[in-house]
Amino acid sequence: MTKLHKPAAERGKAPSLTDQAYARLREEIITCALRPGTDIGEQDLAARLSMSKTPVREALARLTLEGLVEAFPRRGYRVTPVTVKDITDIFTVRKALEAVAAELAALRMSDAELDELEALSHQTYGQDKGLPVLEFVAANNRFHAAIALGARVPRLHALITGYLEECTRLFHMGATIRDVTPETEEDHSRIVAALRARDGAAAREAISLHTENTRRGLLSALIADENSPLEL
């Protein structure tokens, strides 16, 4: 499972070359500019990033630990492929964790927090309107993270945000080939309504249904797309 890492600039110092290489490569992998399964090498990356191989090698080591890159001795590196089983496994865990969080959040979120959540639920994207895909995916993550935070269980929040981070690349893979706005708005509105009603069982059911809808829609779109990087 991938983990959040604060860039050096957020820790109060200028980012090192390793931090810069790491941030650049990580963003390219997450947004699928570097597609799953792509072979990458230290020398080519160093030339493209205009730096020596040492910071690139150190950045790749960090990305390998996060599971975003695979290392092959004497062969180089590869952006970790995404399989059907990967998607199913990730969403199975997310469904279980977020169901618990939603049930607790229905009783514990403040009205002000619910107002902020509802605003996030209306974020949309498209080719000619709404947010760019990158911002839409970030807004979607904030929506789910806000519910996890509202459960008032820090360990649960940490687990869910970790899985949201891992799902970001999957969302980029799917959002570029299908418009999820209608299903997302409907599902998010249903979740917010259940939370406002302080109905824990309904909130659990609503977020579980949303997670399953997302999994099915994502898999269907990726399997049907002949240019999809998904591995069966």
PDB file of C-alpha atoms in Angstrom:
ATOM      1  CA  MET A   1       0.000   0.000   0.000  1.00  0.00           C
ATOM      2  CA  THR A   2       1.331   3.397  -0.881  1.00  0.00           C
ATOM      3  CA  LYS A   3       1.816   6.002   1.824  1.00  0.00           C
ATOM      4  CA  LEU A   4       1.648   9.755   1.953  1.00  0.00           C
ATOM      5  CA  HIS A   5       4.977  11.548   2.108  1.00  0.00           C
ATOM      6  CA  LYS A   6       5.246  15.277   2.747  1.00  0.00           C
ATOM      7  CA  PRO A   7       7.607  17.040   0.356  1.00  0.00           C
ATOM      8  CA  ALA A   8      10.638  18.698   1.865  1.00  0.00           C
ATOM      9  CA  ALA A   9       9.209  22.171   1.211  1.00  0.00           C
ATOM     10  CA  GLU A  10       6.352  21.366   3.584  1.00  0.00           C
ATOM     11  CA  ARG A  11       8.868  20.268   6.212  1.00  0.00           C
ATOM     12  CA  GLY A  12      10.452  23.735   6.234  1.00  0.00           C
ATOM     13  CA  LYS A  13      13.435  23.268   3.910  1.00  0.00           C
ATOM     14  CA  ALA A  14      14.115  23.465   0.198  1.00  0.00           C
ATOM     15  CA  PRO A  15      13.593  20.156  -1.595  1.00  0.00           C
ATOM     16  CA  SER A  16      16.729  18.218  -2.447  1.00  0.00           C
ATOM     17  CA  LEU A  17      17.359  16.871  -5.947  1.00  0.00           C
ATOM     18  CA  THR A  18      16.151  13.492  -4.690  1.00  0.00           C
ATOM     19  CA  ASP A  19      12.938  15.079  -3.393  1.00  0.00           C
ATOM     20  CA  GLN A  20      12.460  16.865  -6.715  1.00  0.00           C
ATOM     21  CA  ALA A  21      12.996  13.691  -8.724  1.00  0.00           C
ATOM     22  CA  TYR A  22      10.726  11.733  -6.413  1.00  0.00           C
ATOM     23  CA  ALA A  23       7.897  14.306  -6.596  1.00  0.00           C
ATOM     24  CA  ARG A  24       8.111  14.595 -10.385  1.00  0.00           C
ATOM     25  CA  LEU A  25       8.205  10.859 -11.039  1.00  0.00           C
ATOM     26  CA  ARG A  26       5.520  10.110  -8.484  1.00  0.00           C
ATOM     27  CA  GLU A  27       3.159  12.625 -10.062  1.00  0.00           C
ATOM     28  CA  GLU A  28       3.830  11.180 -13.517  1.00  0.00           C
ATOM     29  CA  ILE A  29       3.064   7.681 -12.250  1.00  0.00           C
ATOM     30  CA  ILE A  30      -0.058   8.688 -10.294  1.00  0.00           C
ATOM     31  CA  THR A  31      -1.490  10.651 -13.240  1.00  0.00           C
ATOM     32  CA  CYS A  32      -0.497   7.879 -15.690  1.00  0.00           C
ATOM     33  CA  ALA A  33       1.830  10.138 -17.676  1.00  0.00           C
ATOM     34  CA  LEU A  34       4.084   7.142 -17.000  1.00  0.00           C
ATOM     35  CA  ARG A  35       1.640   4.334 -17.697  1.00  0.00           C
ATOM     36  CA  PRO A  36       1.500   1.122 -15.650  1.00  0.00           C
ATOM     37  CA  GLY A  37       3.917  -1.451 -17.032  1.00  0.00           C
ATOM     38  CA  THR A  38       6.265   1.127 -18.586  1.00  0.00           C
ATOM     39  CA  ASP A  39       9.984   0.256 -18.448  1.00  0.00           C
ATOM     40  CA  ILE A  40      12.106   3.094 -17.077  1.00  0.00           C
ATOM     41  CA  GLY A  41      15.853   3.511 -16.620  1.00  0.00           C
ATOM     42  CA  GLU A  42      18.043   5.694 -14.441  1.00  0.00           C
ATOM     43  CA  GLN A  43      20.049   7.154 -17.302  1.00  0.00           C
ATOM     44  CA  ASP A  44      17.047   8.131 -19.432  1.00  0.00           C
ATOM     45  CA  LEU A  45      15.232   9.635 -16.455  1.00  0.00           C
ATOM     46  CA  ALA A  46      18.310  11.538 -15.325  1.00  0.00           C
ATOM     47  CA  ALA A  47      18.699  13.056 -18.787  1.00  0.00           C
ATOM     48  CA  ARG A  48      15.028  14.011 -18.940  1.00  0.00           C
ATOM     49  CA  LEU A  49      15.080  15.553 -15.460  1.00  0.00           C
ATOM     50  CA  SER A  50      18.443  17.262 -16.077  1.00  0.00           C
ATOM     51  CA  MET A  51      20.159  15.777 -13.047  1.00  0.00           C
ATOM     52  CA  SER A  52      22.659  13.054 -12.214  1.00  0.00           C
ATOM     53  CA  LYS A  53      21.685   9.412 -11.779  1.00  0.00           C
ATOM     54  CA  THR A  54      22.202   9.441  -7.989  1.00  0.00           C
ATOM     55  CA  PRO A  55      19.071  11.434  -6.996  1.00  0.00           C
ATOM     56  CA  VAL A  56      17.066   9.555  -9.628  1.00  0.00           C
ATOM     57  CA  ARG A  57      18.237   6.227  -8.201  1.00  0.00           C
ATOM     58  CA  GLU A  58      17.319   7.351  -4.680  1.00  0.00           C
ATOM     59  CA  ALA A  59      13.900   8.553  -5.870  1.00  0.00           C
ATOM     60  CA  LEU A  60      13.261   5.243  -7.607  1.00  0.00           C
ATOM     61  CA  ALA A  61      14.194   3.397  -4.415  1.00  0.00           C
ATOM     62  CA  ARG A  62      11.531   5.375  -2.517  1.00  0.00           C
ATOM     63  CA  LEU A  63       8.951   4.699  -5.214  1.00  0.00           C
ATOM     64  CA  THR A  64       9.836   1.010  -5.086  1.00  0.00           C
ATOM     65  CA  LEU A  65       9.171   0.943  -1.351  1.00  0.00           C
ATOM     66  CA  GLU A  66       5.762   2.546  -2.020  1.00  0.00           C
ATOM     67  CA  GLY A  67       4.919  -0.136  -4.549  1.00  0.00           C
ATOM     68  CA  LEU A  68       4.664   2.259  -7.491  1.00  0.00           C
ATOM     69  CA  VAL A  69       7.845   0.981  -9.162  1.00  0.00           C
ATOM     70  CA  GLU A  70       9.386  -2.485  -9.483  1.00  0.00           C
ATOM     71  CA  ALA A  71      13.150  -2.965  -9.552  1.00  0.00           C
ATOM     72  CA  PHE A  72      14.867  -5.644 -11.646  1.00  0.00           C
ATOM     73  CA  PRO A  73      18.582  -6.222 -10.966  1.00  0.00           C
ATOM     74  CA  ARG A  74      20.767  -5.442 -13.999  1.00  0.00           C
ATOM     75  CA  ARG A  75      17.625  -4.672 -16.014  1.00  0.00           C
ATOM     76  CA  GLY A  76      16.248  -1.436 -14.637  1.00  0.00           C
ATOM     77  CA  TYR A  77      12.822  -0.508 -13.370  1.00  0.00           C
ATOM     78  CA  ARG A  78       9.194  -0.779 -14.385  1.00  0.00           C
ATOM     79  CA  VAL A  79       6.144   1.198 -13.340  1.00  0.00           C
ATOM     80  CA  THR A  80       4.128  -1.330 -11.350  1.00  0.00           C
ATOM     81  CA  PRO A  81       1.320  -2.790 -13.489  1.00  0.00           C
ATOM     82  CA  VAL A  82      -2.304  -2.655 -12.332  1.00  0.00           C
ATOM     83  CA  THR A  83      -4.331  -5.872 -12.501  1.00  0.00           C
ATOM     84  CA  VAL A  84      -8.003  -6.716 -12.096  1.00  0.00           C
ATOM     85  CA  LYS A  85      -7.144  -8.425  -8.801  1.00  0.00           C
ATOM     86  CA  ASP A  86      -5.356  -5.274  -7.565  1.00  0.00           C
ATOM     87  CA  ILE A  87      -8.486  -3.184  -8.147  1.00  0.00           C
ATOM     88  CA  THR A  88     -10.798  -5.770  -6.586  1.00  0.00           C
ATOM     89  CA  ASP A  89      -8.584  -6.186  -3.514  1.00  0.00           C
ATOM     90  CA  ILE A  90      -8.190  -2.438  -2.940  1.00  0.00           C
ATOM     91  CA  PHE A  91     -11.897  -1.718  -3.204  1.00  0.00           C
ATOM     92  CA  THR A  92     -12.782  -4.698  -0.998  1.00  0.00           C
ATOM     93  CA  VAL A  93     -10.703  -3.226   1.825  1.00  0.00           C
ATOM     94  CA  ARG A  94     -11.941   0.315   1.164  1.00  0.00           C
ATOM     95  CA  LYS A  95     -15.544  -0.851   1.276  1.00  0.00           C
ATOM     96  CA  ALA A  96     -15.066  -2.447   4.699  1.00  0.00           C
ATOM     97  CA  LEU A  97     -13.173   0.511   6.176  1.00  0.00           C
ATOM     98  CA  GLU A  98     -15.383   3.258   4.776  1.00  0.00           C
ATOM     99  CA  ALA A  99     -18.583   1.494   5.814  1.00  0.00           C
ATOM    100  CA  VAL A 100     -17.444   1.624   9.443  1.00  0.00           C
ATOM    101  CA  ALA A 101     -16.312   5.240   9.087  1.00  0.00           C
ATOM    102  CA  ALA A 102     -19.630   6.367   7.565  1.00  0.00           C
ATOM    103  CA  GLU A 103     -21.659   4.693  10.294  1.00  0.00           C
ATOM    104  CA  LEU A 104     -19.634   6.461  12.987  1.00  0.00           C
ATOM    105  CA  ALA A 105     -19.535   9.785  11.114  1.00  0.00           C
ATOM    106  CA  ALA A 106     -23.341   9.858  10.946  1.00  0.00           C
ATOM    107  CA  LEU A 107     -23.345  10.335  14.700  1.00  0.00           C
ATOM    108  CA  ARG A 108     -20.170  12.366  15.117  1.00  0.00           C
ATOM    109  CA  MET A 109     -19.801  14.865  12.250  1.00  0.00           C
ATOM    110  CA  SER A 110     -20.783  18.455  13.004  1.00  0.00           C
ATOM    111  CA  ASP A 111     -23.276  20.385  10.886  1.00  0.00           C
ATOM    112  CA  ALA A 112     -20.442  22.623   9.665  1.00  0.00           C
ATOM    113  CA  GLU A 113     -18.467  19.575   8.544  1.00  0.00           C
ATOM    114  CA  LEU A 114     -21.516  18.246   6.725  1.00  0.00           C
ATOM    115  CA  ASP A 115     -21.901  21.585   4.930  1.00  0.00           C
ATOM    116  CA  GLU A 116     -18.294  21.343   3.731  1.00  0.00           C
ATOM    117  CA  LEU A 117     -18.851  17.723   2.702  1.00  0.00           C
ATOM    118  CA  GLU A 118     -21.909  18.657   0.670  1.00  0.00           C
ATOM    119  CA  ALA A 119     -19.920  21.327  -1.168  1.00  0.00           C
ATOM    120  CA  LEU A 120     -17.329  18.702  -2.093  1.00  0.00           C
ATOM    121  CA  SER A 121     -20.079  16.365  -3.316  1.00  0.00           C
ATOM    122  CA  HIS A 122     -20.979  18.811  -6.106  1.00  0.00           C
ATOM    123  CA  GLN A 123     -17.537  18.871  -7.724  1.00  0.00           C
ATOM    124  CA  THR A 124     -17.702  17.785 -11.370  1.00  0.00           C
ATOM    125  CA  TYR A 125     -15.373  17.579 -14.323  1.00  0.00           C
ATOM    126  CA  GLY A 126     -15.546  17.311 -18.075  1.00  0.00           C
ATOM    127  CA  GLN A 127     -13.734  18.201 -21.258  1.00  0.00           C
ATOM    128  CA  ASP A 128     -15.348  21.626 -21.507  1.00  0.00           C
ATOM    129  CA  LYS A 129     -16.670  22.299 -18.004  1.00  0.00           C
ATOM    130  CA  GLY A 130     -16.051  21.595 -14.365  1.00  0.00           C
ATOM    131  CA  LEU A 131     -12.717  20.679 -12.825  1.00  0.00           C
ATOM    132  CA  PRO A 132      -9.758  19.162 -14.654  1.00  0.00           C
ATOM    133  CA  VAL A 133      -9.412  15.448 -13.918  1.00  0.00           C
ATOM    134  CA  LEU A 134      -6.479  16.048 -11.536  1.00  0.00           C
ATOM    135  CA  GLU A 135      -8.506  18.449  -9.393  1.00  0.00           C
ATOM    136  CA  PHE A 136     -11.644  16.308  -9.551  1.00  0.00           C
ATOM    137  CA  VAL A 137      -9.767  13.261  -8.259  1.00  0.00           C
ATOM    138  CA  ALA A 138      -8.294  15.375  -5.436  1.00  0.00           C
ATOM    139  CA  ALA A 139     -11.769  16.702  -4.532  1.00  0.00           C
ATOM    140  CA  ASN A 140     -13.138  13.154  -4.518  1.00  0.00           C
ATOM    141  CA  ASN A 141     -10.355  12.068  -2.177  1.00  0.00           C
ATOM    142  CA  ARG A 142     -11.118  15.015   0.142  1.00  0.00           C
ATOM    143  CA  PHE A 143     -14.787  13.980   0.219  1.00  0.00           C
ATOM    144  CA  HIS A 144     -13.962  10.472   1.400  1.00  0.00           C
ATOM    145  CA  ALA A 145     -11.199  11.622   3.746  1.00  0.00           C
ATOM    146  CA  ALA A 146     -13.615  14.098   5.381  1.00  0.00           C
ATOM    147  CA  ILE A 147     -16.013  11.278   6.233  1.00  0.00           C
ATOM    148  CA  ALA A 148     -13.148   9.223   7.635  1.00  0.00           C
ATOM    149  CA  LEU A 149     -12.069  12.207   9.743  1.00  0.00           C
ATOM    150  CA  GLY A 150     -15.646  12.683  10.914  1.00  0.00           C
ATOM    151  CA  ALA A 151     -15.647   9.190  12.389  1.00  0.00           C
ATOM    152  CA  ARG A 152     -13.273  10.545  15.073  1.00  0.00           C
ATOM    153  CA  VAL A 153     -11.055   7.440  14.988  1.00  0.00           C
ATOM    154  CA  PRO A 154      -7.545   8.558  13.958  1.00  0.00           C
ATOM    155  CA  ARG A 155      -6.314   5.059  13.106  1.00  0.00           C
ATOM    156  CA  LEU A 156      -9.307   4.480  10.848  1.00  0.00           C
ATOM    157  CA  HIS A 157      -8.740   7.846   9.176  1.00  0.00           C
ATOM    158  CA  ALA A 158      -5.072   6.987   8.548  1.00  0.00           C
ATOM    159  CA  LEU A 159      -5.968   3.632   6.974  1.00  0.00           C
ATOM    160  CA  ILE A 160      -8.603   5.131   4.692  1.00  0.00           C
ATOM    161  CA  THR A 161      -6.430   8.019   3.518  1.00  0.00           C
ATOM    162  CA  GLY A 162      -3.699   5.507   2.708  1.00  0.00           C
ATOM    163  CA  TYR A 163      -6.079   3.535   0.495  1.00  0.00           C
ATOM    164  CA  LEU A 164      -7.387   6.731  -1.098  1.00  0.00           C
ATOM    165  CA  GLU A 165      -3.810   7.570  -2.019  1.00  0.00           C
ATOM    166  CA  GLU A 166      -3.428   4.125  -3.553  1.00  0.00           C
ATOM    167  CA  CYS A 167      -6.654   4.574  -5.518  1.00  0.00           C
ATOM    168  CA  THR A 168      -5.581   7.898  -7.021  1.00  0.00           C
ATOM    169  CA  ARG A 169      -3.757   6.240  -9.927  1.00  0.00           C
ATOM    170  CA  LEU A 170      -6.760   3.981 -10.557  1.00  0.00           C
ATOM    171  CA  PHE A 171      -9.082   6.981 -10.703  1.00  0.00           C
ATOM    172  CA  HIS A 172      -6.818   8.700 -13.215  1.00  0.00           C
ATOM    173  CA  MET A 173      -6.822   5.562 -15.340  1.00  0.00           C
ATOM    174  CA  GLY A 174     -10.629   5.484 -15.360  1.00  0.00           C
ATOM    175  CA  ALA A 175     -11.540   9.167 -15.352  1.00  0.00           C
ATOM    176  CA  THR A 176      -9.797   9.759 -18.659  1.00  0.00           C
ATOM    177  CA  ILE A 177     -11.978   7.210 -20.471  1.00  0.00           C
ATOM    178  CA  ARG A 178     -15.382   7.584 -18.804  1.00  0.00           C
ATOM    179  CA  ASP A 179     -17.485  10.387 -17.348  1.00  0.00           C
ATOM    180  CA  VAL A 180     -18.188   9.462 -13.732  1.00  0.00           C
ATOM    181  CA  THR A 181     -19.888  12.755 -12.866  1.00  0.00           C
ATOM    182  CA  PRO A 182     -23.537  11.498 -12.858  1.00  0.00           C
ATOM    183  CA  GLU A 183     -22.867   8.400 -10.750  1.00  0.00           C
ATOM    184  CA  THR A 184     -20.512  10.244  -8.398  1.00  0.00           C
ATOM    185  CA  GLU A 185     -22.922  13.130  -7.775  1.00  0.00           C
ATOM    186  CA  GLU A 186     -25.839  10.769  -7.167  1.00  0.00           C
ATOM    187  CA  ASP A 187     -23.882   8.491  -4.852  1.00  0.00           C
ATOM    188  CA  HIS A 188     -22.270  11.360  -2.937  1.00  0.00           C
ATOM    189  CA  SER A 189     -25.635  13.089  -2.489  1.00  0.00           C
ATOM    190  CA  ARG A 190     -27.102   9.869  -1.094  1.00  0.00           C
ATOM    191  CA  ILE A 191     -24.212   9.565   1.360  1.00  0.00           C
ATOM    192  CA  VAL A 192     -24.548  13.177   2.532  1.00  0.00           C
ATOM    193  CA  ALA A 193     -28.320  12.780   2.988  1.00  0.00           C
ATOM    194  CA  ALA A 194     -27.816   9.711   5.186  1.00  0.00           C
ATOM    195  CA  LEU A 195     -25.185  11.504   7.256  1.00  0.00           C
ATOM    196  CA  ARG A 196     -27.431  14.560   7.709  1.00  0.00           C
ATOM    197  CA  ALA A 197     -30.251  12.262   8.823  1.00  0.00           C
ATOM    198  CA  ARG A 198     -27.864  10.833  11.441  1.00  0.00           C
ATOM    199  CA  ASP A 199     -28.753   7.382  10.114  1.00  0.00           C
ATOM    200  CA  GLY A 200     -25.682   5.207  10.589  1.00  0.00           C
ATOM    201  CA  ALA A 201     -27.123   2.147   8.855  1.00  0.00           C
ATOM    202  CA  ALA A 202     -28.171   4.180   5.807  1.00  0.00           C
ATOM    203  CA  ALA A 203     -24.769   5.885   5.646  1.00  0.00           C
ATOM    204  CA  ARG A 204     -23.007   2.510   5.793  1.00  0.00           C
ATOM    205  CA  GLU A 205     -25.219   1.172   3.003  1.00  0.00           C
ATOM    206  CA  ALA A 206     -24.848   4.303   0.853  1.00  0.00           C
ATOM    207  CA  ILE A 207     -21.049   4.377   0.956  1.00  0.00           C
ATOM    208  CA  SER A 208     -20.819   0.617   0.430  1.00  0.00           C
ATOM    209  CA  LEU A 209     -23.010   0.920  -2.669  1.00  0.00           C
ATOM    210  CA  HIS A 210     -20.895   3.829  -3.915  1.00  0.00           C
ATOM    211  CA  THR A 211     -17.661   1.884  -3.469  1.00  0.00           C
ATOM    212  CA  GLU A 212     -19.081  -1.081  -5.365  1.00  0.00           C
ATOM    213  CA  ASN A 213     -20.444   1.151  -8.136  1.00  0.00           C
ATOM    214  CA  THR A 214     -17.011   2.743  -8.511  1.00  0.00           C
ATOM    215  CA  ARG A 215     -15.247  -0.629  -8.633  1.00  0.00           C
ATOM    216  CA  ARG A 216     -17.600  -2.039 -11.253  1.00  0.00           C
ATOM    217  CA  GLY A 217     -17.591   1.094 -13.373  1.00  0.00           C
ATOM    218  CA  LEU A 218     -13.823   1.381 -13.276  1.00  0.00           C
ATOM    219  CA  LEU A 219     -13.239  -2.248 -14.199  1.00  0.00           C
ATOM    220  CA  SER A 220     -15.848  -2.219 -16.974  1.00  0.00           C
ATOM    221  CA  ALA A 221     -14.346   0.897 -18.549  1.00  0.00           C
ATOM    222  CA  LEU A 222     -10.763  -0.323 -18.330  1.00  0.00           C
ATOM    223  CA  ILE A 223     -11.550  -3.795 -19.672  1.00  0.00           C
ATOM    224  CA  ALA A 224     -13.543  -2.372 -22.579  1.00  0.00           C
ATOM    225  CA  ASP A 225     -10.873   0.159 -23.571  1.00  0.00           C
ATOM    226  CA  GLU A 226      -8.446  -1.343 -26.067  1.00  0.00           C
ATOM    227  CA  ASN A 227      -5.757   1.157 -25.024  1.00  0.00           C
ATOM    228  CA  SER A 228      -6.171   0.491 -21.323  1.00  0.00           C
ATOM    229  CA  PRO A 229      -2.990  -0.250 -19.335  1.00  0.00           C
ATOM    230  CA  LEU A 230      -4.933  -2.716 -17.136  1.00  0.00           C
ATOM    231  CA  GLU A 231      -3.522  -6.246 -16.956  1.00  0.00           C
ATOM    232  CA  LEU A 232      -6.036  -9.063 -16.609  1.00  0.00           C
TER     233      LEU A 232
END
